Short mmCIF file of C-alpha atoms in Angstrom, two decimals:
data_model
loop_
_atom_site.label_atom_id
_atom_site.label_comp_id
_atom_site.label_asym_id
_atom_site.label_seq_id
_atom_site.Cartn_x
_atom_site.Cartn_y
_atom_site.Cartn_z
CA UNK A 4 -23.29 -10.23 4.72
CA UNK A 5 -19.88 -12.29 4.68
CA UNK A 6 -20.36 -15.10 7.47
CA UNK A 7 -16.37 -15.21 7.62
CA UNK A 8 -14.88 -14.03 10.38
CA UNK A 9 -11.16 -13.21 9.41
CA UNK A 10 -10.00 -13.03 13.26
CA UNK A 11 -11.21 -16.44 13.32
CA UNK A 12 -10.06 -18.67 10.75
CA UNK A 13 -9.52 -22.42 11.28
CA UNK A 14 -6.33 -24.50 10.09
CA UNK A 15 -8.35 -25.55 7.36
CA UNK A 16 -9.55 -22.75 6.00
CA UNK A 17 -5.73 -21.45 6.11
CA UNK A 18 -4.34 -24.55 4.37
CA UNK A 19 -7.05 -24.17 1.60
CA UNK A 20 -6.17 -20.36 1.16
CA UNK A 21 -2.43 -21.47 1.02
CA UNK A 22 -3.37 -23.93 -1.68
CA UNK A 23 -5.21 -21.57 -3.80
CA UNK A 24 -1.91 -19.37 -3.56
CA UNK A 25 0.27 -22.37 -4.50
CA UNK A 26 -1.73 -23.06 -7.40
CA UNK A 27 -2.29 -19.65 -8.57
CA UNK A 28 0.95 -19.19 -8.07
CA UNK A 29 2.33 -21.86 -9.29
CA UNK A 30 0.90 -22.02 -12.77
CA UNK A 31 2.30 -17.92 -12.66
CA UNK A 32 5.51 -18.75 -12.41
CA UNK A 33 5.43 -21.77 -15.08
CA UNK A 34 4.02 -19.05 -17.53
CA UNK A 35 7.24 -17.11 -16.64
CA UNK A 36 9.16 -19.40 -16.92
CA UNK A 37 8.02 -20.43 -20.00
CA UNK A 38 8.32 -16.95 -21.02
CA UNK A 39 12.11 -15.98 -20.19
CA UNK A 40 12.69 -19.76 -20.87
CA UNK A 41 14.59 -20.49 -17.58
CA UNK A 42 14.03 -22.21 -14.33
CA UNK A 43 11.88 -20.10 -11.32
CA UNK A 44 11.62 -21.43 -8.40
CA UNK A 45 8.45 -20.82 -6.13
CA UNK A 46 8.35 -20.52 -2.16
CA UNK A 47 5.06 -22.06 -0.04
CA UNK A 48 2.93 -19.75 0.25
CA UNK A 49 2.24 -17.61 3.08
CA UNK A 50 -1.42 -16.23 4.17
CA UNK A 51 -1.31 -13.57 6.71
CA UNK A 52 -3.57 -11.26 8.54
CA UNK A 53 -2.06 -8.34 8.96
CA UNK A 54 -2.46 -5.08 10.88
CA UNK A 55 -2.27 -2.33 8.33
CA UNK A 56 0.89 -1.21 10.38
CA UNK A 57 3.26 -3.38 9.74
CA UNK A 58 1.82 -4.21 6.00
CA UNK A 59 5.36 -3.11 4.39
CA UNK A 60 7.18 -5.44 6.68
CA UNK A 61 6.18 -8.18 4.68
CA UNK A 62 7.85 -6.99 1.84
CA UNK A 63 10.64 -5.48 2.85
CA UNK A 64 11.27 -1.91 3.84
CA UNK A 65 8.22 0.54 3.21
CA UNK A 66 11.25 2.86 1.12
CA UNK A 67 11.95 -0.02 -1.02
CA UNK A 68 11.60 1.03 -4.70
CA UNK A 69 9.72 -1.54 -6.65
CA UNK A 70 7.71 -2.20 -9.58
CA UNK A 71 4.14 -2.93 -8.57
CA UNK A 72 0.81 -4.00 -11.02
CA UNK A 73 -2.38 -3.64 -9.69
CA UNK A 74 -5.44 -5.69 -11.31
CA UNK A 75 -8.91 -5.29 -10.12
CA UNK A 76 -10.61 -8.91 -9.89
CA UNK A 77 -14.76 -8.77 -10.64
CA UNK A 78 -17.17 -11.54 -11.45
CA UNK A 79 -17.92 -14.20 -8.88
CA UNK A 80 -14.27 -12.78 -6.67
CA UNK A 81 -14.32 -9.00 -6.24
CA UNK A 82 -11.03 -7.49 -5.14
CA UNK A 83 -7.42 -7.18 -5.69
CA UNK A 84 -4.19 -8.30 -7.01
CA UNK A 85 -0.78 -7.16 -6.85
CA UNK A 86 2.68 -8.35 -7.84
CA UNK A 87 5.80 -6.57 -7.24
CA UNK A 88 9.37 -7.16 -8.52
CA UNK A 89 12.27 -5.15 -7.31
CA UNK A 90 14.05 -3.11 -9.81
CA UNK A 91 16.77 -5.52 -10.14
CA UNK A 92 14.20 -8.36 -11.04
CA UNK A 93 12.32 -6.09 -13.43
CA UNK A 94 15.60 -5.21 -15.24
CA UNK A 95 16.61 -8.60 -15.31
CA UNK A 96 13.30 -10.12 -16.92
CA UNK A 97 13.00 -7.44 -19.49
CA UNK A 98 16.72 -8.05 -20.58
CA UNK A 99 15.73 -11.97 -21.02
CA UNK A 100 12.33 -11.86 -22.58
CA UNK A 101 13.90 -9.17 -25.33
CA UNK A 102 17.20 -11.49 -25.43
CA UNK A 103 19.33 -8.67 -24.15
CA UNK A 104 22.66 -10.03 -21.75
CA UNK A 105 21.67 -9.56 -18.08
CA UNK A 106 23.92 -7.62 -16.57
CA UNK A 107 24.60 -7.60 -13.05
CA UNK A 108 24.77 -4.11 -12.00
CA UNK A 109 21.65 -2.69 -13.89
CA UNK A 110 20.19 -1.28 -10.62
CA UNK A 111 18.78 2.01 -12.09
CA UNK A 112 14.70 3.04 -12.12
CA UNK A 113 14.80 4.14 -15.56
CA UNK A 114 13.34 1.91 -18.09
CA UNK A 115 12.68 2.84 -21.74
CA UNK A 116 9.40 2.77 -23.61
CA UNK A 117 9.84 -0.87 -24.93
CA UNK A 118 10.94 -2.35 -21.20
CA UNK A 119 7.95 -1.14 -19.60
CA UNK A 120 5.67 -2.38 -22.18
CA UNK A 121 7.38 -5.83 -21.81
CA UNK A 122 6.94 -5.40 -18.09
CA UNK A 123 3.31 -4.82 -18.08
CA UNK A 124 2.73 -7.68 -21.07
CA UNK A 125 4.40 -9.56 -18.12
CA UNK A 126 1.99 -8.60 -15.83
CA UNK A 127 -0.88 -9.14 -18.08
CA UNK A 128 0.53 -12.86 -18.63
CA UNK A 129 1.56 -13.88 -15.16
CA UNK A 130 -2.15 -12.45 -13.83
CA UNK A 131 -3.76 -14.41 -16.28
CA UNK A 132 -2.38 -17.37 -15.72
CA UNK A 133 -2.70 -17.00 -11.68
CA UNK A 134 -6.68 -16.41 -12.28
CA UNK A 135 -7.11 -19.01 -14.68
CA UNK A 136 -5.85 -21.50 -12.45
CA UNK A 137 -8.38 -20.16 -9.42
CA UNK A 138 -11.08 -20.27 -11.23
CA UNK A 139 -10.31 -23.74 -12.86
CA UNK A 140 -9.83 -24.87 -9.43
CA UNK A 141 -13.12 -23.39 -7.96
CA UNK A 142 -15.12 -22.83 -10.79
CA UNK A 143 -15.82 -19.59 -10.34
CA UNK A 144 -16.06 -16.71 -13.10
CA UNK A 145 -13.14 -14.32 -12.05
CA UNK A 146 -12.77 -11.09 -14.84
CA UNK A 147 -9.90 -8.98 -14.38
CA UNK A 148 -9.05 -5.30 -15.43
CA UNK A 149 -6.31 -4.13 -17.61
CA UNK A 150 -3.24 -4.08 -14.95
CA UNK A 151 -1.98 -1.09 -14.24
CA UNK A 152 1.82 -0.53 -13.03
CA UNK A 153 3.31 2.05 -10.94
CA UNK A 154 7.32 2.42 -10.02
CA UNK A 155 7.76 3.67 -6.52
CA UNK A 156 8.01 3.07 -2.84
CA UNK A 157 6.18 -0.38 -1.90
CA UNK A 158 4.33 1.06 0.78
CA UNK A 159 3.32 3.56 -0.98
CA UNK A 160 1.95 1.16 -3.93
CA UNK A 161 0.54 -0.86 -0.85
CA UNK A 162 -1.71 2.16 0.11
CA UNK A 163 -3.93 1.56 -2.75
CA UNK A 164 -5.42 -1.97 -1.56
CA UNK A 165 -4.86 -0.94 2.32
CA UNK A 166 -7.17 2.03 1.64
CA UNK A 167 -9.90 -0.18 0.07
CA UNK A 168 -9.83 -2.74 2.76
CA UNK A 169 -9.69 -0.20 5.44
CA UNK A 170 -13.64 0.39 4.82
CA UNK A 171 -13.57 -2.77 6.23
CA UNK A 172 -11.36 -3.51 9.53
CA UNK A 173 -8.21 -2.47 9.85
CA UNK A 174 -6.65 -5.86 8.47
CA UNK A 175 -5.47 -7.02 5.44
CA UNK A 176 -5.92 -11.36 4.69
CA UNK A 177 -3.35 -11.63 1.80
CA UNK A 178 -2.21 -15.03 0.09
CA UNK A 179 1.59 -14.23 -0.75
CA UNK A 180 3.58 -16.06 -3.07
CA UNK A 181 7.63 -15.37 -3.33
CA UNK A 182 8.86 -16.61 -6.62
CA UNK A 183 13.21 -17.09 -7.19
CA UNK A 184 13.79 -16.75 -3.85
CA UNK A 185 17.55 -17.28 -4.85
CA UNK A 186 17.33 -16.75 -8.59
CA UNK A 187 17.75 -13.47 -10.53
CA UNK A 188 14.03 -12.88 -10.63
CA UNK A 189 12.62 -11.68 -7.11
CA UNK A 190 8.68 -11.20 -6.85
CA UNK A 191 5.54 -11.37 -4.95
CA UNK A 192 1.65 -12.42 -5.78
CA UNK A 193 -0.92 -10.79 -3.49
CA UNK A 194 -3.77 -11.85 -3.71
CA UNK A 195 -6.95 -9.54 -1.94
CA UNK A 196 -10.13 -10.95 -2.18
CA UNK A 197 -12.98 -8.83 -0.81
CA UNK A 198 -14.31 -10.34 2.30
CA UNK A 199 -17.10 -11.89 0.83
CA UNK A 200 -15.15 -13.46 -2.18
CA UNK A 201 -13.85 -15.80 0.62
CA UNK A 202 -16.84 -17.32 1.54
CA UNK A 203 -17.46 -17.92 -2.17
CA UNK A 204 -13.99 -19.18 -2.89
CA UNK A 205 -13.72 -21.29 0.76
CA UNK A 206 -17.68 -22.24 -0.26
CA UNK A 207 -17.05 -23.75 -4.20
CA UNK A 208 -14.20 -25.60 -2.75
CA UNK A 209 -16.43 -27.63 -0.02
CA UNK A 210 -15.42 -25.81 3.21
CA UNK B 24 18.94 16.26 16.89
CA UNK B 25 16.67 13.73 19.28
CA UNK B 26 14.27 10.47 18.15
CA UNK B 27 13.02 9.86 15.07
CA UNK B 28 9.68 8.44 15.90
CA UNK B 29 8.10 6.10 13.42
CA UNK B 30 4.47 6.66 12.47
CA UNK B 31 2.60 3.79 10.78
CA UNK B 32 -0.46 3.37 8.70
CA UNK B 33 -3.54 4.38 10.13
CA UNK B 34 -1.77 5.85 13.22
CA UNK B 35 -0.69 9.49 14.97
CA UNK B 36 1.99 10.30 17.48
CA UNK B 37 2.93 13.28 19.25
CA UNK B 38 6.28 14.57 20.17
CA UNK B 39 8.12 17.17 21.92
CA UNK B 40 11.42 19.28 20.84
CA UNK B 41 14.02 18.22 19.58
CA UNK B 42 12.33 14.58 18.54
CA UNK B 43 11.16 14.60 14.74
CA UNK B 44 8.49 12.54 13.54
CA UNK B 45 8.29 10.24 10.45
CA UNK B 46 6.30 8.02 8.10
CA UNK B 47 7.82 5.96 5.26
CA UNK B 48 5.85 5.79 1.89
CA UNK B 49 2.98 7.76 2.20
CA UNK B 50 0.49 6.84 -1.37
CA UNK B 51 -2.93 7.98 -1.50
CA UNK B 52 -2.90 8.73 2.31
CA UNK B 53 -2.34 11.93 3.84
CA UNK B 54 0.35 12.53 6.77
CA UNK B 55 -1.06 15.93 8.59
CA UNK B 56 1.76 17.66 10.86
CA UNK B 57 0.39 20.00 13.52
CA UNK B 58 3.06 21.87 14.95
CA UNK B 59 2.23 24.53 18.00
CA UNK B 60 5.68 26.83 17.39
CA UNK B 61 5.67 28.12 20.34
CA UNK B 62 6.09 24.66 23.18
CA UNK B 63 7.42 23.35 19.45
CA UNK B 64 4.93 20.17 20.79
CA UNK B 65 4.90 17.95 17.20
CA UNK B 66 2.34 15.58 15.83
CA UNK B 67 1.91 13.73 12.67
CA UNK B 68 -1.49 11.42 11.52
CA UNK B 69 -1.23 9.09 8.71
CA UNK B 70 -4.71 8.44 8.03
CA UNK B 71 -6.51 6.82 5.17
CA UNK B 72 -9.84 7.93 4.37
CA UNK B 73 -11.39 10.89 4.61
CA UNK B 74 -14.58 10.85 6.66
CA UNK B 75 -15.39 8.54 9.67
CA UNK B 76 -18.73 8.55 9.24
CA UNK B 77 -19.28 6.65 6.03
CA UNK B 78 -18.20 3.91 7.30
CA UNK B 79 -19.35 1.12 9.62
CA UNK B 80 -16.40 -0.15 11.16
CA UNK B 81 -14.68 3.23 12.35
CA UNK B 82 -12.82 1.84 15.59
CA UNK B 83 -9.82 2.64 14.82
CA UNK B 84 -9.91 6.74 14.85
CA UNK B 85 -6.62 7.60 13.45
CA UNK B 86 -7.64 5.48 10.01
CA UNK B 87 -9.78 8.96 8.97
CA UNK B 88 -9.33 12.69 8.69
CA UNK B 89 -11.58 13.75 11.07
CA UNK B 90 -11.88 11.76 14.04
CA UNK B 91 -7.73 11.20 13.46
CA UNK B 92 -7.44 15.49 13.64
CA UNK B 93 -9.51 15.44 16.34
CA UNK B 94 -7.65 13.19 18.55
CA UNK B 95 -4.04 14.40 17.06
CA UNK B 96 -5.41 17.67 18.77
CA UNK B 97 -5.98 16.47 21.86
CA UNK B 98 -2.96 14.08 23.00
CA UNK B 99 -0.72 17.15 21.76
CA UNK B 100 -2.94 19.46 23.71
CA UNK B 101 -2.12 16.93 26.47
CA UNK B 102 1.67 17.44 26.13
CA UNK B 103 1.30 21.52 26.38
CA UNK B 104 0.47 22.61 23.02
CA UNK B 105 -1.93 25.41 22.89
CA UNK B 106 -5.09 24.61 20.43
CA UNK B 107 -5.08 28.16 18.97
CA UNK B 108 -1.43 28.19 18.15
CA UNK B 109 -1.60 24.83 15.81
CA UNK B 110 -0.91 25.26 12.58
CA UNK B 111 -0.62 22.43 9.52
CA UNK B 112 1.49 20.94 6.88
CA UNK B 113 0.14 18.32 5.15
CA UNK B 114 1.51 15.50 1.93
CA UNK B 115 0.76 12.86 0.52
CA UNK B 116 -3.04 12.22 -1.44
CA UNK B 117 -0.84 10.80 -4.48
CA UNK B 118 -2.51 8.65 -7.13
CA UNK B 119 -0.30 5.84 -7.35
CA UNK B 120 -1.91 4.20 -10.43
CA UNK B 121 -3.70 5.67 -13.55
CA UNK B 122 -5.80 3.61 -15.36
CA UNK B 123 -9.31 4.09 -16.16
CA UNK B 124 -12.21 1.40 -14.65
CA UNK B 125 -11.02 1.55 -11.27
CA UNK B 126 -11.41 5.20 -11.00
CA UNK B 127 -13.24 5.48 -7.51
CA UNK B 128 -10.89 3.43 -5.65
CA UNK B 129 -7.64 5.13 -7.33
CA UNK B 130 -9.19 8.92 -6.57
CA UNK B 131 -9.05 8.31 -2.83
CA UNK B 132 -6.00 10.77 -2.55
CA UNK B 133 -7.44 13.31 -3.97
CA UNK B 134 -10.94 13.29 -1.51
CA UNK B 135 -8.16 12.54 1.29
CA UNK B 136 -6.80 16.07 0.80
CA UNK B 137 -10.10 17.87 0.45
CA UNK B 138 -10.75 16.40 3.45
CA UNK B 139 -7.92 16.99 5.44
CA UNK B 140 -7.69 20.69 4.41
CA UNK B 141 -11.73 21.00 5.32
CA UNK B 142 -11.18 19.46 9.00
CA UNK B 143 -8.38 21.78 9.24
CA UNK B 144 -10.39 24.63 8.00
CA UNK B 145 -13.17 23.46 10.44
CA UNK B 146 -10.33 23.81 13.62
CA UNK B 147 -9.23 26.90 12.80
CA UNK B 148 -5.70 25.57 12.07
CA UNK B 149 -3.93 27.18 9.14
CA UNK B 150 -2.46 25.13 6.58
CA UNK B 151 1.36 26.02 5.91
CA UNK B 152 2.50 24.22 3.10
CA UNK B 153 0.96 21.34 1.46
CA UNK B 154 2.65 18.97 -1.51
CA UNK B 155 -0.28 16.47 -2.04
CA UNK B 156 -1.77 14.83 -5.16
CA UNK B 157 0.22 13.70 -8.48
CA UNK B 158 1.67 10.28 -8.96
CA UNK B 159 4.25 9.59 -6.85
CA UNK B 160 4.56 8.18 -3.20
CA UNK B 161 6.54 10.31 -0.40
CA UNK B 162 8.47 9.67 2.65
CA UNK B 163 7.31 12.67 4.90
CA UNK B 164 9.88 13.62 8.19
CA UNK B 165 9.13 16.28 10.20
CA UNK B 166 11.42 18.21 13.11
CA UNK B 167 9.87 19.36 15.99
CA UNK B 168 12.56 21.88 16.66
CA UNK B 169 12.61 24.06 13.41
CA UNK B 170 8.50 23.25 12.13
CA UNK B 171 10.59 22.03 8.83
CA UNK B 172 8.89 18.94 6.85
CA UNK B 173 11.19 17.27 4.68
CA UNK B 174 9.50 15.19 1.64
CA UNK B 175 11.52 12.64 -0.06
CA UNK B 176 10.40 10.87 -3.39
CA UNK B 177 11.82 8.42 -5.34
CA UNK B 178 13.83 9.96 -8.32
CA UNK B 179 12.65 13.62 -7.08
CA UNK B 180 14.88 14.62 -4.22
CA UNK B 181 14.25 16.31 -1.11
CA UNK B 182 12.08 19.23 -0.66
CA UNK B 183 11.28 21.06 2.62
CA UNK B 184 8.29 22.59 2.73
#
């Protein structure tokens, strides 16, 4: 049984989850980067409990169209982890990682074959590199499904891992990231570790 | 046309004519509308898993299909509907991702439904309309004064079922 009691983390255990989220994040983002060969700037992180209620609010609006990956983490950290870029953002990396001009307008949810396999090679990338640098940093064995990708309403994407952790309590502790806040590229890590994964994660780091 | 009253994850509300209850991006949940046509009292659960009794923490009631039915029944029996009038429409139950692996977690919407249309069964209360399962998420609104629930989707339209 999980000795953690989500209600009652301390400022530590916060700053270390925040950490974990830079990190994971961080080394994310340099893969895209790397990838689309520009600069992408990162936000802090934010960890939040939240009531299942207002889970969409984080996001944006629960109508918001987005495309959303889902990976499911096993090994040592059981759980999930989601990223979602708007449709703007999805358009705009696909046009740069197949050298295509970005164009401003290209608001549409259609994307061909080719676009969403670059998408969810993206996905597959950007994960990797987020888990690699968690388990690096806690030495723990993290394995991670194929992702799977999904265009629709965020909350309704956000049902999936609400639904899982609503065996549980009726909140959600996700580590967020926000990459290119201002850039062309809008997106956001969450991370959902099963409630024991934390003590395992909070335990291999010392805490 | 009155309020348009918000229902969230894991919640229910209740209404009277002419207000019109919503939820916004139902996925693998279910949103159950109970309408009583003739006080036209509304209600609407968004709940998200289908039995209350296979799991531990069940405190909050309107997170499951039965215990959620049961008390949707009785706040709207509160406001004047009669029990034997109700009858259902239900969405949602949508599998938002297909892949293969994770298939226990990613069925839920399809054992939601089931569910919802055997606590219904188990009530009494006739079931409409329905529009539940395939892969997309729906934004569910339903008006109090005609019984009408509207579905939106993204790239489908509206439907009124």
């Amino acid at each position: 049984m999980s000795t953690i009691n989500l209600d009652e983390l301390n400022d530590m255990q916060y700053d270390v989850l925040k950490e974990i989220g830079n990190i994971g994040a961080g080394n994310a983002t340099t893969a895209l980067a790397q990838m689309v060969n520009m600069k992408v700037d990162m936000s802090v992180p934010k960890v939040e409990l939240v009531p299942f209620s207002q889970l969409a609010d984080f996001i944006g609006s629960e109508e918001e169209q987005v495309v959303g990956m889902l990976l499911q983490m096993s090994g040592d950290v059981d759980g999930m982890m989601m990223f979602f870029f708007n449709m703007r953002s999805a358009h705009n990396l696909v046009d740069m990682l197949m050298g295509r001009p970005i164009t401003d307008d290209n608001d549409s949810d259609e994307f061909g074959e080719m676009d969403m396999s670059a998408l969810s090679e993206i996905g597959n990338i950007i994960s990797g590199a987020y888990l690699v640098a968690l388990s690096k940093l806690t030495n723990l064995t993290i394995e991670t499904s194929v992702p799977s990708m999904s265009i629709d309403m965020v909350g309704a994407l956000l049902s999936v891992p609400a639904i899982e952790f609503g065996k549980l309590g009726d909140k959600l502790l996700f580590i967020q990231s926000q990459l290119g806040e201002n850039g062309c590229i809008n997106g956001y890590f969450l991370m959902i570790p099963e409630l024991e994964s934390y003590d395992k994660i909070l335990g291999a780091l010392g805490l | 046309m009155g309020n348009m009253i918000k229902v969230g994850m894991g919640d229910l509300k209740a209404c009277k004519c002419p207000d019109a209850l919503t939820t916004l991006g139902l996925g693998s949940c279910i949103g159950v509308a109970l309408y009583d046509p003739v006080t036209k009292v509304s209600g609407l659960l968004h709940f998200m898993l289908p039995d209350s009794t296979q799991i531990r923490n069940n405190s909050n009631r309107a997170k499951f299909a039965d215990t959620g039915i049961e008390d949707l029944i009785t706040l709207m029996v509160s406001m004047g509907a009669n029990k034997n009038r109700l009858v259902a429409k239900i969405a949602g139950g949508a599998k938002m991702f297909a892949t293969s692996g994770m298939s226990e977690i990613l069925c839920v919407g399809d054992r939601n439904a089931e569910a919802a249309k055997k606590e219904l069964a188990a009530r009494n209360i006739r079931i409409l309309a329905q529009d539940t399962g395939l892969d997309y998420g729906r934004t569910v609104e339903f008006y109090s004064e005609t019984g009408d629930y509207k579905i939106k989707a993204v790239g489908k339209g509206v439907k009124v079922i």
